[in-house]
């Protein structure tokens, strides 16, 4: 199958493949749309089953970044990169250097940043080979803490703000006593759990790595849950904070929660599931809206803003979601479709 016939190809402007035999790098960069500005999107390293799975992921993720930047009112386009490999086993200095050269080969059409399996240290290694690596240093932190370039704190804070707004809209409640099930307690999920715990939420957590679960149980009194049991829990909110497509034909019938609001990209396996959620009375926070804190952070680092400006921009996520929910109710439409329409109005070039 040609990339042009791939079901997730959406008139992408550029899709590039790289294989570096010396380092073992096999990677893909996808640039979806640059009408509002250069494409920005993180680099993900994951042990994909095959190259088809990796291509599917990078096409979906890059498209999501276009919509994310547009909805966050950023002058940026959407792109993404993926490295095929287990970050716990296959990562090396040579591999990261090769990835830096791959990003550099696009000449600034695409800027990369941190994503699953990639750390600030990895980005710093890539940056020795390219000027188009972001998130390697920072001047600001949304809460005035010591910034290190990692956008995860801003992503988590934005998801928290959005989840809080979603609970207020759907349940007419604050977070005290609200039951939240978090799928994935890594860099973002753990920080989200901390925010929720501090505001009195009751937490249920799962992850493919036990250390994240154990940390949340010890520090926040969370209840550990088997991965396959999470979506069937009798909770108020499900927060997907791992990989995408977790809301699918298998998990959706099990869901008892009234709100889905999490950090993961591409949470819906199919766009049509947004309408199914609406009919079931489940409020869905469009993922690229609620998880935009990280890209907002990187944008403000480039613009040399301030802690207060960064925080204020992230906190707009709650208002944006509320406006989407209101419009969706007025038009009896799925929240993901409403968000898509707003974003497309912003990044589509009028002929």
PDB file of C-alpha atoms in Angstrom, residues 93-226:
ATOM      1  CA  UNK A  93      23.644   8.141  21.628  1.00  0.00           C
ATOM      2  CA  UNK A  94      24.305   7.226  18.000  1.00  0.00           C
ATOM      3  CA  UNK A  95      20.616   6.570  17.386  1.00  0.00           C
ATOM      4  CA  UNK A  96      19.613   9.939  18.852  1.00  0.00           C
ATOM      5  CA  UNK A  97      22.274  11.700  16.784  1.00  0.00           C
ATOM      6  CA  UNK A  98      20.952  10.003  13.653  1.00  0.00           C
ATOM      7  CA  UNK A  99      17.437  11.139  14.539  1.00  0.00           C
ATOM      8  CA  UNK A 100      18.726  14.688  14.917  1.00  0.00           C
ATOM      9  CA  UNK A 101      20.197  14.547  11.423  1.00  0.00           C
ATOM     10  CA  UNK A 102      16.904  13.186  10.080  1.00  0.00           C
ATOM     11  CA  UNK A 103      14.966  16.114  11.577  1.00  0.00           C
ATOM     12  CA  UNK A 104      17.583  18.517  10.216  1.00  0.00           C
ATOM     13  CA  UNK A 105      17.137  17.140   6.702  1.00  0.00           C
ATOM     14  CA  UNK A 106      13.683  18.766   6.518  1.00  0.00           C
ATOM     15  CA  UNK A 107      15.292  22.202   6.818  1.00  0.00           C
ATOM     16  CA  UNK A 108      12.978  23.687   9.427  1.00  0.00           C
ATOM     17  CA  UNK A 109       9.698  22.479   7.971  1.00  0.00           C
ATOM     18  CA  UNK A 110       9.377  20.380  11.141  1.00  0.00           C
ATOM     19  CA  UNK A 111      10.478  21.011  14.738  1.00  0.00           C
ATOM     20  CA  UNK A 112      10.495  18.100  17.145  1.00  0.00           C
ATOM     21  CA  UNK A 113      10.088  17.862  20.914  1.00  0.00           C
ATOM     22  CA  UNK A 114       9.571  15.283  23.656  1.00  0.00           C
ATOM     23  CA  UNK A 115       7.001  12.480  23.508  1.00  0.00           C
ATOM     24  CA  UNK A 116       6.614   8.933  24.831  1.00  0.00           C
ATOM     25  CA  UNK A 117       9.961   7.154  25.143  1.00  0.00           C
ATOM     26  CA  UNK A 118      12.022  10.316  24.632  1.00  0.00           C
ATOM     27  CA  UNK A 119      13.600  12.451  27.379  1.00  0.00           C
ATOM     28  CA  UNK A 120      15.057  15.945  27.523  1.00  0.00           C
ATOM     29  CA  UNK A 121      18.514  14.329  27.522  1.00  0.00           C
ATOM     30  CA  UNK A 122      17.666  12.549  24.267  1.00  0.00           C
ATOM     31  CA  UNK A 123      16.559  15.841  22.730  1.00  0.00           C
ATOM     32  CA  UNK A 124      19.804  17.473  23.823  1.00  0.00           C
ATOM     33  CA  UNK A 125      21.701  14.743  21.959  1.00  0.00           C
ATOM     34  CA  UNK A 126      19.558  15.305  18.854  1.00  0.00           C
ATOM     35  CA  UNK A 127      20.217  19.037  19.156  1.00  0.00           C
ATOM     36  CA  UNK A 128      23.933  18.473  18.561  1.00  0.00           C
ATOM     37  CA  UNK A 129      22.933  17.611  14.989  1.00  0.00           C
ATOM     38  CA  UNK A 130      20.100  20.070  14.323  1.00  0.00           C
ATOM     39  CA  UNK A 131      18.787  23.499  15.304  1.00  0.00           C
ATOM     40  CA  UNK A 132      15.214  22.281  14.860  1.00  0.00           C
ATOM     41  CA  UNK A 133      14.979  20.515  18.229  1.00  0.00           C
ATOM     42  CA  UNK A 134      12.775  22.174  20.861  1.00  0.00           C
ATOM     43  CA  UNK A 135      12.224  21.514  24.553  1.00  0.00           C
ATOM     44  CA  UNK A 136      15.958  21.214  25.290  1.00  0.00           C
ATOM     45  CA  UNK A 137      15.935  24.173  27.634  1.00  0.00           C
ATOM     46  CA  UNK A 138      13.348  26.460  29.178  1.00  0.00           C
ATOM     47  CA  UNK A 139      13.084  29.841  30.824  1.00  0.00           C
ATOM     48  CA  UNK A 140       9.603  29.522  32.253  1.00  0.00           C
ATOM     49  CA  UNK A 141       7.438  27.144  34.279  1.00  0.00           C
ATOM     50  CA  UNK A 142       3.681  27.567  34.576  1.00  0.00           C
ATOM     51  CA  UNK A 143       3.981  27.436  38.372  1.00  0.00           C
ATOM     52  CA  UNK A 144       7.235  29.380  38.700  1.00  0.00           C
ATOM     53  CA  UNK A 145       9.270  26.264  39.473  1.00  0.00           C
ATOM     54  CA  UNK A 146      12.712  25.509  38.042  1.00  0.00           C
ATOM     55  CA  UNK A 147      12.185  24.833  34.290  1.00  0.00           C
ATOM     56  CA  UNK A 148      14.178  22.038  32.644  1.00  0.00           C
ATOM     57  CA  UNK A 149      12.649  21.956  29.164  1.00  0.00           C
ATOM     58  CA  UNK A 150      10.279  19.073  29.897  1.00  0.00           C
ATOM     59  CA  UNK A 151       6.751  20.098  28.787  1.00  0.00           C
ATOM     60  CA  UNK A 152       5.088  17.308  30.787  1.00  0.00           C
ATOM     61  CA  UNK A 153       4.248  19.565  33.787  1.00  0.00           C
ATOM     62  CA  UNK A 154       2.403  21.979  31.496  1.00  0.00           C
ATOM     63  CA  UNK A 155       0.643  19.134  29.685  1.00  0.00           C
ATOM     64  CA  UNK A 156      -0.517  17.657  32.981  1.00  0.00           C
ATOM     65  CA  UNK A 157      -1.671  21.004  34.317  1.00  0.00           C
ATOM     66  CA  UNK A 158      -3.650  21.654  31.135  1.00  0.00           C
ATOM     67  CA  UNK A 159      -5.314  18.234  31.373  1.00  0.00           C
ATOM     68  CA  UNK A 160      -6.144  18.942  35.009  1.00  0.00           C
ATOM     69  CA  UNK A 161      -7.690  22.311  34.088  1.00  0.00           C
ATOM     70  CA  UNK A 162      -9.675  20.667  31.301  1.00  0.00           C
ATOM     71  CA  UNK A 163     -10.791  17.728  33.413  1.00  0.00           C
ATOM     72  CA  UNK A 164     -11.963  20.098  36.146  1.00  0.00           C
ATOM     73  CA  UNK A 165     -13.960  22.137  33.618  1.00  0.00           C
ATOM     74  CA  UNK A 166     -15.452  18.939  32.187  1.00  0.00           C
ATOM     75  CA  UNK A 167     -16.554  17.706  35.607  1.00  0.00           C
ATOM     76  CA  UNK A 168     -18.114  21.087  36.381  1.00  0.00           C
ATOM     77  CA  UNK A 169     -20.004  21.009  33.069  1.00  0.00           C
ATOM     78  CA  UNK A 170     -21.174  17.378  33.139  1.00  0.00           C
ATOM     79  CA  UNK A 171     -21.598  16.731  36.845  1.00  0.00           C
ATOM     80  CA  UNK A 172     -22.110  20.244  38.207  1.00  0.00           C
ATOM     81  CA  UNK A 173     -19.499  19.404  40.826  1.00  0.00           C
ATOM     82  CA  UNK A 174     -16.016  20.252  41.999  1.00  0.00           C
ATOM     83  CA  UNK A 175     -13.379  17.508  42.237  1.00  0.00           C
ATOM     84  CA  UNK A 176     -13.787  16.610  45.913  1.00  0.00           C
ATOM     85  CA  UNK A 177     -14.848  12.968  46.113  1.00  0.00           C
ATOM     86  CA  UNK A 178     -15.015  12.536  42.334  1.00  0.00           C
ATOM     87  CA  UNK A 179     -13.772   9.109  41.242  1.00  0.00           C
ATOM     88  CA  UNK A 180     -11.162   9.275  38.463  1.00  0.00           C
ATOM     89  CA  UNK A 181      -9.593   6.271  36.715  1.00  0.00           C
ATOM     90  CA  UNK A 182      -6.232   7.086  35.105  1.00  0.00           C
ATOM     91  CA  UNK A 183      -4.846   4.843  32.394  1.00  0.00           C
ATOM     92  CA  UNK A 184      -1.083   5.459  32.392  1.00  0.00           C
ATOM     93  CA  UNK A 185       0.804   7.145  35.219  1.00  0.00           C
ATOM     94  CA  UNK A 186       3.997   8.159  33.441  1.00  0.00           C
ATOM     95  CA  UNK A 187       5.389  11.687  33.155  1.00  0.00           C
ATOM     96  CA  UNK A 188       1.984  13.272  32.518  1.00  0.00           C
ATOM     97  CA  UNK A 189      -0.378  10.811  34.189  1.00  0.00           C
ATOM     98  CA  UNK A 190       1.545  10.925  37.456  1.00  0.00           C
ATOM     99  CA  UNK A 191       1.445  14.724  37.573  1.00  0.00           C
ATOM    100  CA  UNK A 192      -2.258  14.707  36.719  1.00  0.00           C
ATOM    101  CA  UNK A 193      -2.841  12.278  39.596  1.00  0.00           C
ATOM    102  CA  UNK A 194      -1.005  14.653  41.935  1.00  0.00           C
ATOM    103  CA  UNK A 195      -3.204  17.607  40.932  1.00  0.00           C
ATOM    104  CA  UNK A 196      -6.355  15.540  41.330  1.00  0.00           C
ATOM    105  CA  UNK A 197      -5.271  14.151  44.701  1.00  0.00           C
ATOM    106  CA  UNK A 198      -4.585  17.656  45.986  1.00  0.00           C
ATOM    107  CA  UNK A 199      -8.144  18.612  45.052  1.00  0.00           C
ATOM    108  CA  UNK A 200      -9.745  15.645  46.801  1.00  0.00           C
ATOM    109  CA  UNK A 201     -10.406  13.240  43.951  1.00  0.00           C
ATOM    110  CA  UNK A 202     -10.482   9.476  44.543  1.00  0.00           C
ATOM    111  CA  UNK A 203      -8.008   7.794  42.206  1.00  0.00           C
ATOM    112  CA  UNK A 204      -7.815   4.458  40.407  1.00  0.00           C
ATOM    113  CA  UNK A 205      -4.699   3.804  38.346  1.00  0.00           C
ATOM    114  CA  UNK A 206      -3.231   1.330  35.905  1.00  0.00           C
ATOM    115  CA  UNK A 207      -0.076   1.163  33.787  1.00  0.00           C
ATOM    116  CA  UNK A 208       1.985  -1.379  31.878  1.00  0.00           C
ATOM    117  CA  UNK A 209       4.903  -0.563  34.196  1.00  0.00           C
ATOM    118  CA  UNK A 210       4.417  -1.367  37.906  1.00  0.00           C
ATOM    119  CA  UNK A 211       6.654   1.410  39.225  1.00  0.00           C
ATOM    120  CA  UNK A 212       4.181   4.084  38.136  1.00  0.00           C
ATOM    121  CA  UNK A 213       1.288   2.302  39.796  1.00  0.00           C
ATOM    122  CA  UNK A 214       3.211   1.740  43.017  1.00  0.00           C
ATOM    123  CA  UNK A 215       4.200   5.397  43.210  1.00  0.00           C
ATOM    124  CA  UNK A 216       0.613   6.584  42.809  1.00  0.00           C
ATOM    125  CA  UNK A 217      -0.634   4.106  45.412  1.00  0.00           C
ATOM    126  CA  UNK A 218       2.002   5.139  47.950  1.00  0.00           C
ATOM    127  CA  UNK A 219       1.841   8.903  47.428  1.00  0.00           C
ATOM    128  CA  UNK A 220      -1.819   9.503  46.588  1.00  0.00           C
ATOM    129  CA  UNK A 221      -3.635   6.550  48.146  1.00  0.00           C
ATOM    130  CA  UNK A 222      -4.721   5.443  44.679  1.00  0.00           C
ATOM    131  CA  UNK A 223      -6.278   2.040  44.056  1.00  0.00           C
ATOM    132  CA  UNK A 224      -4.324  -0.177  41.653  1.00  0.00           C
ATOM    133  CA  UNK A 225      -6.410  -1.702  38.861  1.00  0.00           C
ATOM    134  CA  UNK A 226      -5.653  -4.307  36.215  1.00  0.00           C
TER     135      UNK A 226
END
